[in-house]
Coordinates of N, CA, C and O and ligand atoms in Angstrom, one line a residue:
M1 N -1.2 17.9 -1.8 CA 0.2 17.9 -2.5 C 0.7 16.9 -2.0 O 0.4 16.2 -0.9
I2 N 1.3 16.2 -3.3 CA 2.0 15.2 -2.6 C 3.6 15.3 -2.6 O 4.1 16.0 -3.1
D3 N 4.0 14.6 -1.2 CA 5.3 15.3 -1.0 C 6.5 14.1 -1.3 O 7.3 14.7 -0.8
K4 N 6.4 12.7 -0.6 CA 7.5 11.7 -0.7 C 6.4 10.5 -1.2 O 5.4 10.3 -1.2
I5 N 7.4 9.4 -1.8 CA 6.6 8.5 -1.8 C 7.0 7.6 0.1 O 7.8 7.4 0.5
H6 N 5.9 7.2 0.3 CA 5.2 6.9 1.7 C 5.9 5.5 1.6 O 6.9 5.4 2.8
H7 N 5.7 4.3 0.9 CA 6.2 3.4 0.5 C 5.8 2.3 -0.8 O 5.5 2.8 -1.7
V8 N 6.5 1.4 -0.9 CA 6.5 0.7 -2.2 C 5.8 -0.3 -1.3 O 6.5 -1.3 -0.8
G9 N 4.7 -1.4 -2.0 CA 4.1 -2.3 -1.7 C 4.4 -3.5 -2.4 O 4.7 -3.3 -3.7
I10 N 4.7 -4.2 -2.0 CA 5.3 -6.2 -3.1 C 4.2 -6.7 -2.4 O 4.4 -7.4 -1.1
A11 N 4.1 -7.6 -3.4 CA 3.1 -9.0 -3.4 C 4.3 -9.7 -2.8 O 4.9 -10.1 -3.6
V12 N 3.8 -10.7 -1.5 CA 4.5 -12.3 -1.5 C 3.7 -13.1 -0.9 O 2.8 -13.1 -0.6
R13 N 4.2 -14.3 -1.1 CA 3.5 -15.4 -0.9 C 3.7 -15.5 0.6 O 2.6 -16.5 1.0
D14 N 5.0 -15.2 0.7 CA 5.0 -16.1 2.1 C 5.9 -14.6 3.2 O 6.6 -14.6 2.8
L15 N 5.5 -14.4 4.1 CA 5.8 -12.9 5.1 C 6.9 -13.7 5.7 O 8.1 -12.7 5.5
D16 N 6.9 -14.4 6.4 CA 8.2 -14.8 7.0 C 9.3 -15.0 6.1 O 10.8 -14.9 6.8
K17 N 8.9 -16.1 5.2 CA 10.3 -15.9 4.3 C 10.6 -14.9 3.9 O 11.5 -14.4 3.7
S18 N 10.0 -13.8 3.2 CA 10.3 -12.8 3.0 C 11.4 -11.8 3.3 O 12.2 -10.9 3.1
L19 N 10.7 -11.6 4.9 CA 11.6 -11.1 6.0 C 12.7 -11.7 6.0 O 14.0 -10.8 6.1
E20 N 13.0 -12.9 5.6 CA 14.5 -13.5 6.0 C 15.6 -12.6 4.6 O 16.7 -12.7 5.1
F21 N 14.8 -11.9 3.3 CA 15.3 -11.2 2.8 C 15.6 -10.0 3.2 O 16.5 -9.4 3.9
Y22 N 14.1 -9.2 3.1 CA 14.6 -7.4 3.4 C 14.6 -7.5 5.4 O 15.5 -6.6 5.1
R23 N 14.3 -8.0 6.1 CA 15.0 -7.5 7.6 C 16.0 -8.3 8.0 O 17.5 -7.5 7.8
D24 N 16.3 -9.8 7.5 CA 17.8 -10.4 7.4 C 18.7 -9.7 6.7 O 20.3 -9.8 7.4
V25 N 18.8 -10.0 5.5 CA 19.8 -9.6 4.9 C 20.1 -8.2 4.4 O 21.0 -7.8 4.9
L26 N 19.1 -7.5 4.0 CA 19.3 -6.0 4.0 C 19.6 -5.7 5.2 O 19.9 -4.3 5.6
G27 N 18.5 -5.5 6.5 CA 18.9 -5.3 7.5 C 17.7 -4.3 8.1 O 18.0 -3.1 8.8
L28 N 17.0 -4.2 6.8 CA 15.6 -3.1 7.1 C 15.2 -3.8 8.6 O 14.7 -4.0 9.0
H29 N 14.7 -2.8 9.6 CA 13.9 -2.7 10.3 C 12.5 -2.9 10.2 O 11.4 -2.0 9.7
V30 N 11.7 -3.9 10.9 CA 10.1 -4.4 10.9 C 9.7 -3.4 11.8 O 9.9 -3.2 13.0
H31 N 8.9 -2.2 11.6 CA 8.0 -1.3 12.8 C 6.6 -1.6 13.1 O 5.8 -1.3 13.5
A32 N 6.2 -2.4 12.0 CA 5.1 -2.7 12.0 C 4.5 -4.3 11.7 O 5.2 -4.5 10.3
I33 N 4.0 -5.2 11.9 CA 3.4 -6.4 11.3 C 1.4 -6.4 12.0 O 1.3 -6.2 12.7
D34 N 0.4 -6.7 10.8 CA -0.4 -6.6 11.2 C -1.0 -7.3 10.0 O -0.8 -7.5 8.8
T35 N -2.5 -7.5 10.5 CA -3.4 -8.1 9.5 C -4.7 -7.5 9.2 O -4.8 -6.6 9.9
V36 N -5.3 -6.8 8.0 CA -6.1 -6.0 7.6 C -6.9 -7.3 7.3 O -6.9 -7.7 5.9
E37 N -7.7 -7.6 8.0 CA -8.7 -8.9 7.3 C -10.0 -8.7 6.5 O -9.9 -9.7 5.5
D38 N -10.0 -7.3 6.2 CA -11.5 -7.2 5.2 C -10.5 -7.0 3.9 O -11.0 -6.9 2.5
Q39 N -8.9 -6.8 3.8 CA -8.7 -6.8 2.2 C -7.4 -8.2 2.4 O -7.1 -8.2 1.4
G40 N -7.9 -9.1 3.1 CA -6.9 -10.4 3.3 C -5.8 -10.8 2.7 O -5.3 -11.3 2.2
V41 N -4.8 -9.3 3.5 CA -3.4 -9.3 3.6 C -2.9 -9.5 5.5 O -3.8 -8.9 5.7
R42 N -1.8 -10.1 5.5 CA -1.3 -10.0 6.6 C 0.0 -9.1 5.9 O 0.8 -9.2 5.2
A43 N 0.2 -7.8 6.6 CA 1.2 -7.2 5.9 C 2.5 -6.6 7.0 O 2.1 -6.7 8.4
A44 N 3.6 -6.6 7.1 CA 4.9 -6.0 7.4 C 5.3 -4.7 7.0 O 5.3 -4.4 5.6
L45 N 5.3 -3.6 7.8 CA 5.9 -2.6 7.0 C 7.4 -2.4 7.5 O 7.7 -2.5 9.0
L46 N 8.3 -2.2 7.3 CA 10.2 -1.9 6.7 C 10.2 -0.4 7.1 O 10.0 0.2 5.9
T47 N 11.3 0.1 7.7 CA 11.8 1.4 7.5 C 12.8 1.7 6.5 O 13.7 0.5 6.8
I48 N 12.7 2.4 5.5 CA 13.9 2.6 4.8 C 13.8 4.2 4.6 O 13.6 4.8 3.9
G49 N 15.0 5.3 5.2 CA 15.0 6.2 5.6 C 13.7 6.4 5.5 O 13.0 6.5 6.8
E50 N 13.2 7.5 5.0 CA 11.7 8.4 5.5 C 11.1 7.4 4.6 O 9.7 8.0 5.3
S51 N 11.0 6.5 3.9 CA 9.7 5.9 3.1 C 9.8 4.6 3.9 O 10.7 3.8 5.0
E52 N 8.9 3.4 3.5 CA 8.4 2.3 4.1 C 8.7 1.1 2.3 O 8.2 1.8 1.2
I53 N 8.9 -0.3 2.9 CA 8.6 -1.2 2.1 C 7.1 -2.4 2.8 O 7.7 -2.2 4.1
E54 N 6.4 -2.4 1.9 CA 5.6 -3.0 2.7 C 5.4 -4.6 1.6 O 4.9 -4.3 0.4
L55 N 5.0 -5.2 2.9 CA 5.2 -7.0 2.0 C 3.9 -7.2 2.5 O 3.3 -6.9 3.4
L56 N 3.1 -7.4 1.6 CA 2.0 -8.3 1.8 C 1.6 -9.3 1.3 O 2.2 -9.7 0.2
E57 N 1.1 -10.4 1.8 CA 1.0 -11.8 1.8 C -0.7 -12.0 1.8 O -1.2 -11.4 3.1
P58 N -1.2 -13.0 0.7 CA -3.0 -12.5 1.3 C -2.9 -13.7 2.1 O -2.0 -15.1 2.4
T59 N -4.2 -13.4 3.1 CA -4.3 -14.5 4.1 C -5.2 -15.6 3.8 O -5.0 -16.5 4.2
H60 N -5.8 -15.4 2.6 CA -6.7 -16.8 2.1 C -6.8 -16.6 0.4 O -5.8 -15.6 -0.4
A61 N -7.3 -18.0 -0.1 CA -6.5 -18.2 -2.1 C -8.1 -16.8 -2.5 O -7.4 -16.9 -3.4
E62 N -8.7 -16.4 -1.6 CA -9.3 -15.4 -2.6 C -9.7 -14.4 -2.7 O -10.1 -13.2 -2.9
A63 N -8.3 -14.0 -1.8 CA -7.9 -12.4 -1.4 C -7.9 -12.2 -2.4 O -7.1 -12.9 -3.7
N64 N -7.5 -10.6 -2.7 CA -7.2 -10.1 -3.8 C -5.5 -10.2 -4.5 O -5.4 -10.4 -5.6
M65 N -4.8 -10.1 -3.0 CA -3.5 -10.1 -3.2 C -3.5 -11.6 -3.8 O -2.7 -11.8 -4.5
A66 N -3.9 -12.9 -3.3 CA -3.6 -14.4 -3.9 C -4.3 -14.2 -5.6 O -3.4 -14.9 -6.1
K67 N -5.0 -13.6 -5.6 CA -5.4 -13.4 -6.9 C -4.7 -12.5 -8.2 O -3.7 -12.7 -9.2
F68 N -4.0 -11.5 -7.7 CA -2.7 -10.5 -7.9 C -1.1 -11.7 -8.4 O -1.0 -11.7 -9.5
I69 N -1.0 -12.6 -7.2 CA 0.2 -13.4 -7.1 C 0.1 -14.4 -8.6 O 0.5 -14.7 -8.9
E70 N -1.4 -15.0 -8.8 CA -1.8 -15.8 -9.4 C -1.6 -15.5 -10.9 O -0.7 -15.8 -11.9
R71 N -2.1 -14.3 -11.0 CA -1.6 -13.3 -12.3 C -0.9 -13.3 -12.4 O -0.1 -13.4 -13.7
K72 N 0.1 -12.4 -11.5 CA 1.3 -11.7 -11.6 C 2.8 -12.1 -11.3 O 3.6 -11.5 -11.8
G73 N 2.3 -13.0 -10.5 CA 3.7 -13.2 -9.5 C 3.9 -12.7 -8.5 O 3.0 -11.5 -8.3
E74 N 4.4 -13.1 -7.9 CA 5.1 -11.6 -6.7 C 6.1 -10.7 -7.5 O 6.2 -10.5 -8.7
G75 N 5.9 -10.0 -6.4 CA 6.5 -8.6 -6.9 C 5.7 -7.3 -6.7 O 5.1 -7.2 -6.2
L76 N 6.3 -6.5 -7.7 CA 6.1 -4.8 -7.3 C 4.3 -4.9 -7.5 O 3.8 -5.1 -8.2
H77 N 3.6 -4.5 -6.1 CA 2.1 -4.1 -6.3 C 1.7 -3.3 -6.6 O 0.7 -2.5 -6.8
H78 N 2.1 -2.1 -5.6 CA 1.9 -0.6 -5.9 C 2.7 0.4 -4.8 O 3.7 -0.3 -4.5
I79 N 2.6 1.7 -5.6 CA 3.3 2.8 -4.7 C 2.8 3.3 -4.4 O 1.6 3.6 -4.7
C80 N 3.0 4.0 -3.1 CA 2.2 4.7 -2.0 C 2.8 6.4 -1.8 O 4.1 6.2 -1.8
F81 N 2.2 7.1 -2.2 CA 2.8 8.7 -2.2 C 1.6 9.0 -1.1 O 0.9 9.0 -0.5
N82 N 2.8 9.7 -0.3 CA 2.0 10.6 0.8 C 1.8 11.7 0.6 O 2.3 12.5 -0.3
T83 N 0.6 12.3 1.2 CA 0.0 13.8 1.7 C -0.7 13.7 2.9 O -1.1 12.8 3.3
P84 N -0.4 15.5 3.1 CA -1.3 15.7 4.8 C -2.4 16.0 4.5 O -3.1 15.9 5.3
D85 N -3.4 15.6 3.1 CA -4.6 15.8 3.1 C -5.5 14.8 1.6 O -5.7 15.4 1.1
V86 N -5.5 13.7 2.5 CA -5.6 12.7 1.3 C -7.2 12.7 1.2 O -7.2 12.7 -0.3
D87 N -8.2 13.4 1.7 CA -9.4 13.7 1.3 C -9.2 14.9 0.4 O -10.1 14.6 -0.5
G88 N -8.8 16.0 0.8 CA -8.4 17.0 -0.3 C -7.9 16.3 -1.6 O -8.2 17.2 -2.6
E89 N -7.0 16.0 -1.5 CA -6.1 15.0 -2.7 C -7.3 14.5 -3.6 O -7.4 14.6 -4.8
L90 N -7.9 13.6 -2.7 CA -8.9 12.6 -3.7 C -10.2 13.7 -4.7 O -10.6 13.3 -5.4
E91 N -10.7 14.6 -4.1 CA -11.5 15.8 -4.2 C -11.0 16.6 -5.2 O -11.5 16.3 -6.5
V92 N -9.5 16.7 -5.7 CA -8.7 17.3 -6.8 C -8.8 16.3 -7.9 O -9.4 16.3 -8.7
L93 N -8.3 15.2 -7.5 CA -8.5 14.2 -8.4 C -9.6 13.9 -9.0 O -9.4 13.3 -10.2
K94 N -11.1 13.4 -8.5 CA -12.0 13.5 -9.0 C -12.6 14.4 -9.9 O -13.4 14.5 -11.2
Q95 N -12.1 16.2 -9.3 CA -12.6 17.0 -10.3 C -11.9 17.1 -11.4 O -12.6 17.6 -12.1
K96 N -10.4 16.2 -11.2 CA -9.7 16.0 -12.9 C -10.2 14.8 -13.2 O -9.5 14.9 -14.7
G97 N -11.4 14.1 -13.1 CA -11.8 12.9 -13.8 C -11.0 11.8 -13.8 O -11.1 10.8 -14.7
V98 N -10.1 11.6 -12.6 CA -9.4 10.6 -12.5 C -9.7 9.7 -12.2 O -10.6 9.4 -11.0
E99 N -9.7 8.6 -13.0 CA -10.2 7.1 -12.0 C -10.0 6.8 -11.1 O -8.6 6.6 -10.7
L100 N -10.7 6.0 -10.4 CA -10.5 5.7 -8.7 C -11.0 4.6 -8.3 O -11.9 4.2 -9.2
V101 N -10.1 3.6 -7.2 CA -10.2 2.7 -6.8 C -11.5 3.2 -5.4 O -12.5 2.7 -5.5
D102 N -11.2 3.8 -5.0 CA -11.5 4.5 -3.6 C -12.1 5.9 -4.0 O -11.6 6.5 -4.5
Q103 N -13.8 5.7 -3.8 CA -14.0 6.7 -3.4 C -14.3 8.5 -2.6 O -14.2 9.2 -2.3
K104 N -14.0 7.2 -1.4 CA -13.6 7.7 0.2 C -12.6 7.3 0.3 O -12.1 5.8 0.6
S105 N -11.1 8.0 1.4 CA -10.3 7.4 1.7 C -11.0 6.9 3.4 O -12.0 6.3 3.8
R106 N -10.1 5.5 3.7 CA -10.3 4.6 4.3 C -9.1 4.6 5.4 O -8.1 4.7 4.8
V107 N -9.0 3.8 6.4 CA -8.0 3.1 7.2 C -7.4 1.9 6.6 O -8.2 1.2 6.1
G108 N -6.1 1.8 6.3 CA -5.2 1.5 6.0 C -4.0 1.1 7.3 O -4.0 1.8 7.9
L109 N -3.0 0.0 6.5 CA -2.0 0.0 7.7 C -1.1 1.5 7.5 O -0.4 1.7 8.6
A110 N -0.8 2.2 6.9 CA -0.3 3.1 6.6 C -1.0 4.9 6.7 O -0.3 5.7 6.8
G111 N -2.2 4.5 7.6 CA -3.2 5.7 7.8 C -4.2 5.9 7.4 O -5.1 5.0 6.7
M112 N -4.6 7.2 6.6 CA -5.9 7.1 6.1 C -5.5 7.2 4.7 O -5.0 8.0 4.1
I113 N -6.1 6.0 4.1 CA -5.7 6.1 2.3 C -6.6 5.9 1.5 O -7.9 5.8 1.7
C114 N -6.3 5.7 -0.2 CA -7.3 5.4 -1.2 C -6.3 5.0 -2.0 O -5.0 5.4 -2.0
F115 N -6.9 4.0 -3.0 CA -6.3 3.4 -4.1 C -6.7 4.8 -5.5 O -8.2 4.2 -5.3
L116 N -5.8 4.5 -6.3 CA -6.3 5.2 -7.6 C -6.4 4.1 -8.5 O -5.8 3.0 -8.1
H117 N -7.0 4.1 -9.7 CA -7.1 3.0 -10.4 C -5.9 2.9 -11.5 O -5.8 3.8 -11.8
P118 N -5.8 1.7 -11.8 CA -3.9 1.8 -12.2 C -4.3 2.0 -14.1 O -3.4 2.3 -14.5
K119 N -5.3 2.4 -14.1 CA -5.5 3.0 -15.9 C -5.0 4.1 -15.8 O -4.6 4.8 -16.7
A120 N -5.4 4.8 -14.5 CA -4.8 6.5 -14.5 C -3.7 6.5 -14.5 O -3.0 7.5 -14.8
S121 N -2.9 5.4 -14.1 CA -1.0 5.8 -14.1 C -0.4 5.0 -14.7 O 0.9 4.4 -14.3
R122 N -0.9 5.0 -15.7 CA -0.2 4.1 -16.6 C 0.6 2.3 -16.4 O 1.2 2.1 -16.3
G123 N -0.6 1.9 -15.5 CA -0.3 0.4 -15.3 C 0.4 -0.1 -13.7 O -0.2 -1.0 -13.8
V124 N 0.3 1.5 -12.9 CA 1.0 1.5 -12.3 C -0.3 1.5 -10.9 O -0.6 2.5 -10.9
L125 N -0.6 0.8 -10.0 CA -1.5 0.9 -8.8 C -1.3 2.1 -8.2 O 0.0 1.7 -7.5
V126 N -1.5 3.0 -8.2 CA -1.0 3.8 -6.8 C -2.0 4.1 -5.3 O -3.2 4.2 -5.6
E127 N -1.3 4.1 -4.4 CA -2.3 4.6 -2.8 C -1.9 5.8 -2.9 O -0.8 6.7 -3.0
L128 N -2.8 6.7 -1.8 CA -2.2 7.9 -1.8 C -2.3 7.7 -0.2 O -3.5 6.6 0.3
A129 N -1.8 8.0 1.0 CA -2.2 8.0 2.3 C -1.7 8.9 3.2 O -0.3 10.0 2.9
T130 N -2.5 9.5 4.3 CA -1.7 10.8 5.0 C -1.9 9.9 6.1 O -2.9 8.8 7.2
P131 N -0.4 9.8 7.1 CA -0.3 8.7 8.2 C -1.3 9.6 9.5 O -1.9 10.9 9.8
M132 N -1.9 8.8 10.1 CA -3.0 8.9 11.5 C -2.6 10.5 12.0 O -3.7 10.8 12.5
D133 N -1.0 10.1 12.4 CA -1.4 11.3 13.3 C -0.6 12.8 12.2 O -0.8 14.0 13.3
V134 N -1.1 12.7 11.0 CA -1.6 14.1 10.4 C -2.7 14.0 10.3 O -3.2 15.2 9.9
Y135 N -3.8 13.0 10.1 CA -5.0 13.3 9.4 C -5.9 14.1 10.5 O -5.8 14.4 11.2
R136 N -6.5 14.5 9.4 CA -7.5 15.9 10.1 C -8.8 15.6 9.8 O -9.8 16.6 9.2
G137 N -9.3 14.2 9.4 CA -10.4 13.8 8.6 C -11.6 14.5 9.6 O -12.5 14.5 9.7
Ligands
CO201 CO1 0.6 0.5 0.8

């Protein structure tokens, strides 16, 4: 079951500069900043009601996020849907023949996560996440 938008991911060239808008101008609270080495991103999560904004800065020129920004510029990168059972949801999607990026859930900033292929969702990269305090894998 997908029950809400967990976060909206935005690709940015410079995380600190981006915080000058999202944190300082909009007044959103930053509740996490972390570097995810294997994904080549430094990311900040900002609270907005029950959802979040995720700002994603590439850590090096070869990172996927850097290539994304080169191709499309800064902006909307993905939408993440919350589910209490990311693994169960993945199984259902596999049975329905949905094209996936990740065949198995893995650790991400938002908990246990996986990505669906944007071909499946009309050009929008979709992430599913189960927060760690809910995950029962
Ligand atoms: Co995300």
